[in-house]
Short mmCIF file of C-alpha atoms and ligand atoms in Angstrom, two decimals:
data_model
loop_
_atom_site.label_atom_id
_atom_site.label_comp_id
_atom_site.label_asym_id
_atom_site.label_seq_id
_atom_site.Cartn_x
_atom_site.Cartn_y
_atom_site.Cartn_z
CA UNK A 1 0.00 0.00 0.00
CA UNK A 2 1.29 3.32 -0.77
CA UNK A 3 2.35 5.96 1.90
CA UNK A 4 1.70 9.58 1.79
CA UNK A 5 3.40 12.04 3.63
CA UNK A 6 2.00 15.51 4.20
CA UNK A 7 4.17 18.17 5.82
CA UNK A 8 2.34 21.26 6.47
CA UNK A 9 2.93 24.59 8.37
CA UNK A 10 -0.63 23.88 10.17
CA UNK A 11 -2.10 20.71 11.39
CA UNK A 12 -5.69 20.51 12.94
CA UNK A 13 -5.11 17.25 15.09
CA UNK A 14 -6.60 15.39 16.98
CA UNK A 15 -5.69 14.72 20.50
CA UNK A 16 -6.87 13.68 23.81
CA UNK A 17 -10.85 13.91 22.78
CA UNK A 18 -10.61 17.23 20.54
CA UNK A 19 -9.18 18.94 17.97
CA UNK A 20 -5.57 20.79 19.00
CA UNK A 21 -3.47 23.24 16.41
CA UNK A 22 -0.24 21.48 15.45
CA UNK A 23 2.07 23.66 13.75
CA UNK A 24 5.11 22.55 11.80
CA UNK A 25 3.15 19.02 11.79
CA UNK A 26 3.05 15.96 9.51
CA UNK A 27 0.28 13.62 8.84
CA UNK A 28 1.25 10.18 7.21
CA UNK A 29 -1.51 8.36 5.49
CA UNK A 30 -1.04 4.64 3.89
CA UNK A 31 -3.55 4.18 1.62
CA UNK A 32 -6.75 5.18 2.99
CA UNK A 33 -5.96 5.36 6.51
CA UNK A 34 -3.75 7.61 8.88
CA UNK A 35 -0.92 6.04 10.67
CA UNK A 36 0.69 8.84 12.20
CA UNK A 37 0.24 12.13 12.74
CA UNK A 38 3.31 14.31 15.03
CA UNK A 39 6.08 17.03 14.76
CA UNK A 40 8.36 14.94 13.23
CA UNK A 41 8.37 11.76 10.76
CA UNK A 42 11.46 9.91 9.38
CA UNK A 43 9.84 6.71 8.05
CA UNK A 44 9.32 5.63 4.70
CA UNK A 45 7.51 7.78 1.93
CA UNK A 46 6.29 7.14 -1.48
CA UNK A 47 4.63 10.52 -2.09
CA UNK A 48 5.18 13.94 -0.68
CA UNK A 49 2.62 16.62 -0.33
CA UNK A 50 4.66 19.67 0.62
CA UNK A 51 1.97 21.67 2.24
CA UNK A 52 4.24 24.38 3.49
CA UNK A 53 2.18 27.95 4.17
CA UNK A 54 -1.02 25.62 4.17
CA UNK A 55 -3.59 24.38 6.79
CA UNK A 56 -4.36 20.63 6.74
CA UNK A 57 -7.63 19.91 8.25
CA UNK A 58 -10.38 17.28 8.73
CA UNK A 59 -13.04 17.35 5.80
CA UNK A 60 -16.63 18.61 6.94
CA UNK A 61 -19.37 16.17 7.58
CA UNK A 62 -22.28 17.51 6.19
CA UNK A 63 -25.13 15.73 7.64
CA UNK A 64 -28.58 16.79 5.39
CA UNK A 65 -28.61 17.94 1.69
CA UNK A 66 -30.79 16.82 -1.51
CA UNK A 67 -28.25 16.62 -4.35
CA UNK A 68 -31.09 16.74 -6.92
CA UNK A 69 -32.83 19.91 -6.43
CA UNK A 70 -30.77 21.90 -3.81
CA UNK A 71 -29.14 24.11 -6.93
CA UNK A 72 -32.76 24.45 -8.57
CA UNK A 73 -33.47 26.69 -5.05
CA UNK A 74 -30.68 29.60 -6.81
CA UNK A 75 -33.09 32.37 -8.37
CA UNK A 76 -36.16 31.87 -6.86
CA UNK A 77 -36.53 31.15 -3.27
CA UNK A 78 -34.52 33.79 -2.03
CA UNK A 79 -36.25 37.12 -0.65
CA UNK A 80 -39.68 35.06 -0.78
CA UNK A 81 -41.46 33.89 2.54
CA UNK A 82 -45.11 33.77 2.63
CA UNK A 83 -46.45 34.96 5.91
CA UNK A 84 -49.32 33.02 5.62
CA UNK A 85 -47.08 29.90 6.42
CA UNK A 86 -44.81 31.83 8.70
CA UNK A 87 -42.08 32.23 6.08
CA UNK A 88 -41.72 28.66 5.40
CA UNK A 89 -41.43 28.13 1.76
CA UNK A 90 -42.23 24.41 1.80
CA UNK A 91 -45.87 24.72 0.69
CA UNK A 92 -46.38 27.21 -1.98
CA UNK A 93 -42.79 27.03 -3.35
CA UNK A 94 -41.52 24.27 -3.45
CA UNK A 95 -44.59 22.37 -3.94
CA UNK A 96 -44.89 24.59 -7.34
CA UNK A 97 -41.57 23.41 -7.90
CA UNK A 98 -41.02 20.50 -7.28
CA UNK A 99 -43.37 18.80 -9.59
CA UNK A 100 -41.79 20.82 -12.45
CA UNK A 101 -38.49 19.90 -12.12
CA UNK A 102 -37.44 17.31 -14.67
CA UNK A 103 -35.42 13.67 -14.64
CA UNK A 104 -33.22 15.40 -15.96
CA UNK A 105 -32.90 19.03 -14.31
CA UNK A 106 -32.43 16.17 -11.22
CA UNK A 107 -29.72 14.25 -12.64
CA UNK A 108 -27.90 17.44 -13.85
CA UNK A 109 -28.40 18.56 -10.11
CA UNK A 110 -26.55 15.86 -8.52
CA UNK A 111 -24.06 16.04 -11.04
CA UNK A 112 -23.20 20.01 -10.36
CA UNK A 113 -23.60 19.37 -6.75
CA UNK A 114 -20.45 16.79 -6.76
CA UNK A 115 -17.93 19.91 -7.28
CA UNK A 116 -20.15 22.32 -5.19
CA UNK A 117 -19.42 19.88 -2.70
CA UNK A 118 -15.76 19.02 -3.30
CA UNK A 119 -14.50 22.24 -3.78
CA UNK A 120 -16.26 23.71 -0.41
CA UNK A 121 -15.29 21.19 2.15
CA UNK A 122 -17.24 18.28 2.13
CA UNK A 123 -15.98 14.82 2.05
CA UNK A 124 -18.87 13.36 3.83
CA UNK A 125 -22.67 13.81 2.63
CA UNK A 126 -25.51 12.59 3.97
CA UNK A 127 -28.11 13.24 1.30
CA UNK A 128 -31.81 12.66 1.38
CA UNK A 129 -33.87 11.90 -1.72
CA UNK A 130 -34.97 10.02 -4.68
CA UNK A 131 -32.68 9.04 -6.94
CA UNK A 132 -29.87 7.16 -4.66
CA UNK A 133 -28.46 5.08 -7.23
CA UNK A 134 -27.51 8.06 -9.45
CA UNK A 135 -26.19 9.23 -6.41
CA UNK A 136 -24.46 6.12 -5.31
CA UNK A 137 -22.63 6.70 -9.17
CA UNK A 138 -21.16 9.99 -8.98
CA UNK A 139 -19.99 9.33 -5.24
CA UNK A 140 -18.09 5.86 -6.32
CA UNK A 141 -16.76 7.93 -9.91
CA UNK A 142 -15.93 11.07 -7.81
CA UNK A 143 -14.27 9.64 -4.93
CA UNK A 144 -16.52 11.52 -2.23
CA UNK A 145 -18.10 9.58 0.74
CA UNK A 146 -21.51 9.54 0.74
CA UNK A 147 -24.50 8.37 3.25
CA UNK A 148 -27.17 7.81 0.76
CA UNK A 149 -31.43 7.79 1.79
CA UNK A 150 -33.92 7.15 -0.33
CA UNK A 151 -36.77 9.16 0.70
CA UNK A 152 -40.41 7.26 1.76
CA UNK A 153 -43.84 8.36 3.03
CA UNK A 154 -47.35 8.07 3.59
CA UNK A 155 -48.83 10.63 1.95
CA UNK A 156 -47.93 14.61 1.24
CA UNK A 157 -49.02 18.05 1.58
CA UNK A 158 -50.40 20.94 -0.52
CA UNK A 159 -52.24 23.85 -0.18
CA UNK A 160 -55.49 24.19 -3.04
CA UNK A 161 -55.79 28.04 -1.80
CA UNK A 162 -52.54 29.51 0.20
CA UNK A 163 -53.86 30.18 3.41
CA UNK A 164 -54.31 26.53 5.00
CA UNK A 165 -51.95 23.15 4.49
CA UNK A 166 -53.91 19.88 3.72
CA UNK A 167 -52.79 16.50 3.24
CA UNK A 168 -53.31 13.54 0.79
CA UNK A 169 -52.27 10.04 1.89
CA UNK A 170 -51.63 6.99 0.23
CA UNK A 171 -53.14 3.86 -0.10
CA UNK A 172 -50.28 1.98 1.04
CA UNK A 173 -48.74 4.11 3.64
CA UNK A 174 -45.70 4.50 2.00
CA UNK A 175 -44.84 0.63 2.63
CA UNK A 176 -43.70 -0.11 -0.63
CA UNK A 177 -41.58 2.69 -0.93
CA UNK A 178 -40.18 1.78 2.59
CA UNK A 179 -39.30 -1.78 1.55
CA UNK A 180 -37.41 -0.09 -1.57
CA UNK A 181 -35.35 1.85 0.56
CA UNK A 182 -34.91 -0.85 2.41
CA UNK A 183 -33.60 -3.32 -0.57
CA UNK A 184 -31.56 -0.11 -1.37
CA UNK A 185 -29.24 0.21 1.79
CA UNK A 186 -29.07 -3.67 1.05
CA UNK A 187 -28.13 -3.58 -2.36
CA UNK A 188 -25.54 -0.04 -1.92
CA UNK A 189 -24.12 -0.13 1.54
CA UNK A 190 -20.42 -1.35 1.94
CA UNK A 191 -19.73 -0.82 -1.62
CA UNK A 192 -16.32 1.45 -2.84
CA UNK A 193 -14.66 0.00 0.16
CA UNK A 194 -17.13 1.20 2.45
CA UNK A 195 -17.22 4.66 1.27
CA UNK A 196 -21.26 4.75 0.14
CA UNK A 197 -23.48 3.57 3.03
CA UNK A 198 -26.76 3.30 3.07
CA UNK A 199 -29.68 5.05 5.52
CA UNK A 200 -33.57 5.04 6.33
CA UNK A 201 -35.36 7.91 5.87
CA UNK A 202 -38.89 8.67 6.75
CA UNK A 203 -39.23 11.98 4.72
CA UNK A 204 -41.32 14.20 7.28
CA UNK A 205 -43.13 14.15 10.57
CA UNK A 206 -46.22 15.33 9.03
CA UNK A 207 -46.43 13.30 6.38
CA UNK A 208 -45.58 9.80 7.69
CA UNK A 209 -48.22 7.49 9.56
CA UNK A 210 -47.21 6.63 13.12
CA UNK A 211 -47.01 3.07 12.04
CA UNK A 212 -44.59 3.69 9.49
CA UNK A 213 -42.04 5.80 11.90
CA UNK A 214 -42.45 3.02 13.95
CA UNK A 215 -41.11 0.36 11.49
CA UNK A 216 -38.77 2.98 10.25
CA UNK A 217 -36.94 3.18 13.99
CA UNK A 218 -37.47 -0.36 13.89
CA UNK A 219 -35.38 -0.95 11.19
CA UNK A 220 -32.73 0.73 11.72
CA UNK A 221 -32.08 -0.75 14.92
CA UNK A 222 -32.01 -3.72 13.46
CA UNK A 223 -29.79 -2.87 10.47
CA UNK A 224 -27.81 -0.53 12.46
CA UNK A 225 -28.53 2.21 10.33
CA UNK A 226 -28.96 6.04 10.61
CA UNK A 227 -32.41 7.13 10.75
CA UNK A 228 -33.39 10.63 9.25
CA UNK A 229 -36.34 12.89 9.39
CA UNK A 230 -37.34 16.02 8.83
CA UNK A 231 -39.26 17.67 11.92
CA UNK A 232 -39.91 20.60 13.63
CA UNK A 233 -39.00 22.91 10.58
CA UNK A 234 -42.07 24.74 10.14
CA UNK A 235 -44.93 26.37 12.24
CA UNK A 236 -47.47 25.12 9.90
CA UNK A 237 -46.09 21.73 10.77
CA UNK A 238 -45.50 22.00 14.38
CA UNK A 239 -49.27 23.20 14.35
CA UNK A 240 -50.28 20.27 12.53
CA UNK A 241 -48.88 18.04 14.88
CA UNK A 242 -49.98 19.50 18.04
CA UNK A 243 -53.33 19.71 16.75
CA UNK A 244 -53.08 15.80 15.54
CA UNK A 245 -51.48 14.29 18.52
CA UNK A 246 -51.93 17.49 21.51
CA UNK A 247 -47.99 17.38 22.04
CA UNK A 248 -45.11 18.54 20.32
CA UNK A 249 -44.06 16.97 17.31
CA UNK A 250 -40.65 15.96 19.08
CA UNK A 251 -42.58 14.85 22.49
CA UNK A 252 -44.81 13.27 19.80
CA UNK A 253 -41.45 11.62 18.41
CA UNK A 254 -40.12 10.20 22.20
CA UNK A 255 -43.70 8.64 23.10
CA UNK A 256 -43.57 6.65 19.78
CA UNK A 257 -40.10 5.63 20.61
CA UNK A 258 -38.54 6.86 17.65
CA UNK A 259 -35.90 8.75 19.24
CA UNK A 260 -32.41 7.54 19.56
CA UNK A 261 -28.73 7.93 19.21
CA UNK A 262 -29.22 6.86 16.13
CA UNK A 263 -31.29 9.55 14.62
CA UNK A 264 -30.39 12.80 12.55
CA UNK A 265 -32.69 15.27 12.85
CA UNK A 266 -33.55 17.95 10.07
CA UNK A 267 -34.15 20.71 11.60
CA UNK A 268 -35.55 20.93 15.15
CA UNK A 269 -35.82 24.51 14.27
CA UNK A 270 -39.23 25.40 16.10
CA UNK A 271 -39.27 23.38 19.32
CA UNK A 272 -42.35 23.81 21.51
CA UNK A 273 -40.35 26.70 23.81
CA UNK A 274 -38.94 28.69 21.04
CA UNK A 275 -40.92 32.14 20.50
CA UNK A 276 -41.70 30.87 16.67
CA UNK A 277 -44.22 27.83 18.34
CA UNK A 278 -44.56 29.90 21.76
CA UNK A 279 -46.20 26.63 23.54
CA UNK A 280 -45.05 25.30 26.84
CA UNK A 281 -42.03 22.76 26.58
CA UNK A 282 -38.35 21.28 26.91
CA UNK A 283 -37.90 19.63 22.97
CA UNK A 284 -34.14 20.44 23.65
CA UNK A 285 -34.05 18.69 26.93
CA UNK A 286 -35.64 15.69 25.06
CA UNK A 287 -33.08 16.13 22.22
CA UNK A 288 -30.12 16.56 24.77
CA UNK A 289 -31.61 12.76 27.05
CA UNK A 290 -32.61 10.87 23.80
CA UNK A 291 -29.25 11.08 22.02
CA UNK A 292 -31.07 12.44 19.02
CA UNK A 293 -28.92 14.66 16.76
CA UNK A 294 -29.50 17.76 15.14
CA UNK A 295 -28.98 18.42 11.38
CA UNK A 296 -28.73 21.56 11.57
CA UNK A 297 -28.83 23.79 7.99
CA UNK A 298 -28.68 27.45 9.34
CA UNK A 299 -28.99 29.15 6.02
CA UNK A 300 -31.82 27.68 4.61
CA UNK A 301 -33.94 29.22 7.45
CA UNK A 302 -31.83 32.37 8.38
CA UNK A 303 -32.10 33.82 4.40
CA UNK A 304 -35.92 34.08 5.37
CA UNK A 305 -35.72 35.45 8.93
CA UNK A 306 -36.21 32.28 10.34
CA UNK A 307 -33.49 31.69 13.21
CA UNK A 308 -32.43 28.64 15.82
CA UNK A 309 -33.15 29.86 19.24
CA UNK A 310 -30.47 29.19 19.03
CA UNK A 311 -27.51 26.32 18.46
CA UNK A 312 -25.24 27.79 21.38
CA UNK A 313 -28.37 26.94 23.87
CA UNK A 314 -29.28 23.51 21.97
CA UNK A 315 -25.10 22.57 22.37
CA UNK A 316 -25.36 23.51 26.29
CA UNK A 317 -27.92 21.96 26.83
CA UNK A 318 -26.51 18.64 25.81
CA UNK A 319 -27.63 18.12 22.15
CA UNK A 320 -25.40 16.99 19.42
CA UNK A 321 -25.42 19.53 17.14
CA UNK A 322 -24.26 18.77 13.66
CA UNK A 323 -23.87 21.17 10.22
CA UNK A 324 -25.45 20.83 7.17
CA UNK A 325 -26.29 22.76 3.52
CA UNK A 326 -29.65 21.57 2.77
CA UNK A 327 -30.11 24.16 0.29
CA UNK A 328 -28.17 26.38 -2.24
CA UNK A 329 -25.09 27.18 -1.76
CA UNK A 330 -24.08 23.64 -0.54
CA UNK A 331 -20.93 25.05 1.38
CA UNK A 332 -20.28 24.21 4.61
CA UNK A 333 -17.72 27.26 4.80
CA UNK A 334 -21.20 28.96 4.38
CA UNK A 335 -23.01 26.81 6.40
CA UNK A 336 -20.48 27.01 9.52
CA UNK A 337 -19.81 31.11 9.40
CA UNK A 338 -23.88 31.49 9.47
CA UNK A 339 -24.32 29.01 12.15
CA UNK A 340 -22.00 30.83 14.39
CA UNK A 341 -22.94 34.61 13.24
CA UNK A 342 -26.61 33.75 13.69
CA UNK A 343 -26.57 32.05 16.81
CA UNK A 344 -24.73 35.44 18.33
CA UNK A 345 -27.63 37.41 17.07
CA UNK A 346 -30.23 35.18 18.74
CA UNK A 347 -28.14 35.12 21.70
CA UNK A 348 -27.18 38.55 21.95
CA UNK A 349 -23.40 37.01 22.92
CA UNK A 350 -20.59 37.25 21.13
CA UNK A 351 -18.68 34.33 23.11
CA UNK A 352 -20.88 31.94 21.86
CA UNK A 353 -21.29 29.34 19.04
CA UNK A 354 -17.43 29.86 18.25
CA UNK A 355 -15.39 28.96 15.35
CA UNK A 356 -14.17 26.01 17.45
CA UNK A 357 -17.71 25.48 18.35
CA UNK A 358 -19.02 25.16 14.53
CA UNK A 359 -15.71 23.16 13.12
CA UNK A 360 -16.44 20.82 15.94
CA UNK A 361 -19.84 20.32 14.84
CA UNK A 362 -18.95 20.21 11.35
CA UNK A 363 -16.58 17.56 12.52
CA UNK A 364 -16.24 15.60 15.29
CA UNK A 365 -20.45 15.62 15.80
CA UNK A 366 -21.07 14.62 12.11
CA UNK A 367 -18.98 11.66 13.17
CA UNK A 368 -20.66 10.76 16.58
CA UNK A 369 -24.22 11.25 14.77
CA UNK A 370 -23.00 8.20 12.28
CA UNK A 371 -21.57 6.72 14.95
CA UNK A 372 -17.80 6.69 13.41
CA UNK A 373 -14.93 7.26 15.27
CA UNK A 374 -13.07 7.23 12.26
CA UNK A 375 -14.07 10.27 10.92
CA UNK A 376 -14.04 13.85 11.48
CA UNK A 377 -10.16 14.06 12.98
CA UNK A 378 -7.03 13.33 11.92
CA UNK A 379 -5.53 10.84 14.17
CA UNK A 380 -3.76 7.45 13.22
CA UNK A 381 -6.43 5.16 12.56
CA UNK A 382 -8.56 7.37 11.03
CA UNK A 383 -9.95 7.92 7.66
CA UNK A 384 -7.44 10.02 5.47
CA UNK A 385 -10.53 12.26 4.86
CA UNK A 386 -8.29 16.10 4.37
CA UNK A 387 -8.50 19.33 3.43
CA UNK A 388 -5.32 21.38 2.31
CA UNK A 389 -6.58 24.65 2.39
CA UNK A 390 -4.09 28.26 1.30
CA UNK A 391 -2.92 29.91 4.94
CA UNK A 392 -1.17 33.09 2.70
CA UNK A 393 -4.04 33.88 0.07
CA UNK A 394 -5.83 37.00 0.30
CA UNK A 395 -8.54 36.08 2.31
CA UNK A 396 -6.52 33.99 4.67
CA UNK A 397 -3.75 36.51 5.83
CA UNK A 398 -2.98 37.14 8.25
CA UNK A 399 -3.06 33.94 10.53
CA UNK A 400 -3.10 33.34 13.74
CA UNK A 401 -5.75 30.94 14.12
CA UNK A 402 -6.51 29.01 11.54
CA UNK A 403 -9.68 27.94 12.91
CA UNK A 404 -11.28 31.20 12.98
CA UNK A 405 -10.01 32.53 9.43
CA UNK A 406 -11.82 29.68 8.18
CA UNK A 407 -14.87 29.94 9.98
CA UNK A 408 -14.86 33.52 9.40
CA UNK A 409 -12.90 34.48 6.64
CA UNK A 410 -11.87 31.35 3.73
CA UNK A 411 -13.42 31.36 0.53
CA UNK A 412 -13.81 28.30 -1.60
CA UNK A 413 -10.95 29.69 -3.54
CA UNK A 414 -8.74 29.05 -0.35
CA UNK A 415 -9.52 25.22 -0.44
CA UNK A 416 -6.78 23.79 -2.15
CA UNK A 417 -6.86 19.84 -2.74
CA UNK A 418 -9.15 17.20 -1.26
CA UNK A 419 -8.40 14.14 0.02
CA UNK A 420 -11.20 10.95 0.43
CA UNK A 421 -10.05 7.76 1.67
CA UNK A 422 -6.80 8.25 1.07
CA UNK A 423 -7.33 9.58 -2.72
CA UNK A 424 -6.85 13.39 -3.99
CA UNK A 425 -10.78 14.07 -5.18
CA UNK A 426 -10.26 17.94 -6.31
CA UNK A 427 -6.77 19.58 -6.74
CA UNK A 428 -6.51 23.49 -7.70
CA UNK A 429 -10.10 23.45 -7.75
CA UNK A 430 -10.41 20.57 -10.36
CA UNK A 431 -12.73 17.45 -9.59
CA UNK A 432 -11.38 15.14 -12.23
CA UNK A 433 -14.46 14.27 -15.02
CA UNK A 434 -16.73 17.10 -13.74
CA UNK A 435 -16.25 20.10 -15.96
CA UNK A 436 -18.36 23.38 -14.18
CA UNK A 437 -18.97 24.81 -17.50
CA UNK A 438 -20.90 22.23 -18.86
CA UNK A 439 -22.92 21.31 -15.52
CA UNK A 440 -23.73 24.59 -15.47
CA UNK A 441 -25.34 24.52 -18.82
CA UNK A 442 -27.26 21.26 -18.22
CA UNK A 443 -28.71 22.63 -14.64
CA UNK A 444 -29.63 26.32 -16.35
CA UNK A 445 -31.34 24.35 -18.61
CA UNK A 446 -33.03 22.57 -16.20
CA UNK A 447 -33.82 25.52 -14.01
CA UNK A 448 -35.42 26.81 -17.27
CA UNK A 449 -37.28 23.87 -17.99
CA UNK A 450 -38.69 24.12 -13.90
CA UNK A 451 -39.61 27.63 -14.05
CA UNK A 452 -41.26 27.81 -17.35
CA UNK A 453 -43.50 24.44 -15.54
CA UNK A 454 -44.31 26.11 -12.72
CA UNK A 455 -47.47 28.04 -13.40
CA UNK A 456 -49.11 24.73 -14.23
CA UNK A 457 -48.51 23.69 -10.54
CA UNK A 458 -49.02 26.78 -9.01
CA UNK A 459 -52.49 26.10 -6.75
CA UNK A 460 -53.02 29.94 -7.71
CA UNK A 461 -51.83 29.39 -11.05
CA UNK A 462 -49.24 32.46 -10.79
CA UNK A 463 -46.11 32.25 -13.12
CA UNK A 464 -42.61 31.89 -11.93
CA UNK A 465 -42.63 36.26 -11.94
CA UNK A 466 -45.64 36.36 -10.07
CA UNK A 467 -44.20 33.62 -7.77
CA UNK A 468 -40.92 35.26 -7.26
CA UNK A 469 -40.83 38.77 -8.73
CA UNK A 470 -37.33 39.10 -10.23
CA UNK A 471 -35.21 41.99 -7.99
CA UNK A 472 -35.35 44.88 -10.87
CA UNK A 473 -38.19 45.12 -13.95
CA UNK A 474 -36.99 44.69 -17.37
CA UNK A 475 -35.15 47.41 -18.72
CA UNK A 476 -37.58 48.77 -21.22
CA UNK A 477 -35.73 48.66 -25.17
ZN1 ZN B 1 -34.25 18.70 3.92
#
């Protein structure tokens, strides 16, 4: 097996239980495993990365995005909250949208995403959707490592007027599609030595049968599994639930048993005590004694005003908080300098949610939510999942702590090379076989394609302009 030796001017190791700032370090990798990691290394080498004036770090677990329709949100969420639904976008827009976006807007989406991802940090994904196998090909051809779920449910919402949500369920409950996803962790999970794994995810709260979260947690017990869900992430929804089941949806959750170590938990974002829901409640003491951890995808909220009250509180409180994209842009340089800016707003603190507080989410809690200790840190033993990221570019000088310039201050420009398993993914900003240019193309097209199918969807019957007024008129020729 071949060993690679990486001397760099900074190091984030890992030592004694958390991440320490080596400087002047080297990390030794032998195919795709770490062996040693220290000041000083005289052993053998058959490759060299001189990372000198660089910053070698873990790669970011990123524990919740949907590869096939997250770019399709660019243009046309943004700046658009109805208040009807408290700001959540979920029933008007992307309900008009989603049924308009075409096989193969979503395949061109996952494709583009596969840079978007490389090239920001990510070597881990956790993605939630429909089309796993097409996602199971781009992670084995593109080297990253990738949790893949395959979406199930028992029915789904609408709204036929805009001021009230309604629901539609299915004959079968969503069974059949549950079996599927269960064939698919079978027939996926192990595979490009163990880099694609396989998950169960119920898609929402609101729109899965009790019985069927119930076989879900079931299931992955047995299978030893993650187990994702979407819940709490909208006031319509935590409404719903109250109204369905007179307790909070995550109360709701615990008395069902669903709640575990084992689960990953979009968003949590309106728990019963937060001033969004405003109804008597610990959800984030429950969180915090379950085990249950938090996906938690800052932007996709904050851009509409919607903020976590807040992750500093959650993280005291005991709760595994992880990072995630969810939505457009699928960085998790974006997705940690939010998380941290935010939850000082909330909080009204400025020692709070940290850079070492969001890296170590974006780390070392992805890991614990999957349960691997192999990820997340760069320790012997561990996966040689790196990031080689500029310490003298523009936006990175000067350094002190390298921690906080990335948190706070690195660009996707600054992220150098990317290292999976032991194998470079994207160098100078290059993912091998995935040319930007052309993805580009193929997911304008499809955004085309989705907002010219819109109207037809709409339960108002408004065009994508109506929908989303573009920011300035046409210039009148
Ligand atoms: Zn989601």
């Amino acid at each position: 097996m071949s060993r690679t030796v990486i001397r760099a001017s900074h190091v984030i190791a890992y030592q004694d239980g958390g991440h320490r700032h080596l400087k002047d370090g080297v990390v030794v990798y032998e195919g795709d495993t770490i062996v040693h990691v220290g000041q000083t290394y005289d052993g053998p080498a058959d490759q060299v990365i001189d990372a000198k004036d660089k910053v070698v770090t873990p790669g970011f677990i990123n524990t919740h995005a949907h590869l096939s329709e997250s770019p399709l949100d660019k243009s046309f969420v943004e700046d658009r909250g109805p208040r009807q639904f408290y700001l959540s976008g979920l029933f008007e827009f992307l309900s008009a949208r989603d049924g308009a976006i075409t096989e193969a807007a979503r395949r061109a989406s996952i494709a583009y995403s596969i840079p978007e991802l490389l090239r920001t940090g990510t070597t881990t994904i956790m993605e939630i959707g429909w089309h796993g196998d097409v996602v199971a090909e781009h992670a084995a051809r593109s080297g990253l490592r990738a949790y893949i779920g395959q979406g199930y449910r028992s029915g789904r919402w609408y709204t036929a007027n805009g001021r009230t949500v309604d629901y539609e369920w299915s004959e079968d409950d969503g069974d059949a599609a549950f079996k599927e996803a269960i064939r698919f962790i079978e027939r996926v999970d192990g595979k490009e030595n163990g880099r694609i794994r396989g998950f169960l995810t119920p898609m929402q709260i609101d729109t899965c049968s009790e019985a069927l979260l119930r076989r879900s947690a079931d299931a992955a017990r047995e299978m030893k599994v993650p187990l994702a869900l979407h819940v709490s992430q909208s006031v319509p929804e935590f409404h719903e639930m109250t109204r369905r089941n007179g307790c909070t949806p995550i109360e709701w959750l615990q008395k069902i048993g669903f709640l575990s170590e084992r689960c990953i938990l979009g968003h949590c974002i309106i728990p019963g005590e937060s001033s969004w829901a405003n109804y008597q409640a610990d959800d984030i003491g429950i969180l915090a004694d379950t085990g249950a951890n938090v996906a938690h995808a800052v932007w996709v909220f904050a851009r509409r005003g919607i903020a976590m009250e807040s992750f500093a509180r959650y993280q005291k409180r005991g709760v595994n908080m992880t990072i995630a994209t969810d939505t457009c842009p699928q960085s998790m340089i974006e997705a940690m300098r939010w998380t941290s800016v935010v939850s000082k707003i909330v909080d009204r603190q400025t020692q709070v949610a940290t850079a070492a507080d969001v890296f170590n989410a974006a780390t070392l809690n992805g890991a614990k939510a999957l349960g691997r200790e192999d990820l997340g840190r760069i320790a012997p033993e561990a996966k040689a999942d790196l990031l080689i990221w500029q310490s003298d570019s523009l936006f990175m000088t000067p350094l002190r702590d390298p921690i906080r310039n990335l948190v706070f201050s690195a660009t996707a420009e600054d992220l150098q090379t990317s290292i999976i398993d032991g194998r470079v993914v994207m160098e100078n900003r290059v993912v091998p076989g995935y040319d930007p240019v052309e993805l580009g193309r193929a997911v304008q097209a499809g955004a085309q394609a989705m907002w010219d199918g819109m109207q037809q969807r709409d339960w108002a019957g408004r065009d994508i302009e109506q929908l989303s007024p573009s920011s300035f008129p046409a210039y009148r020729g």
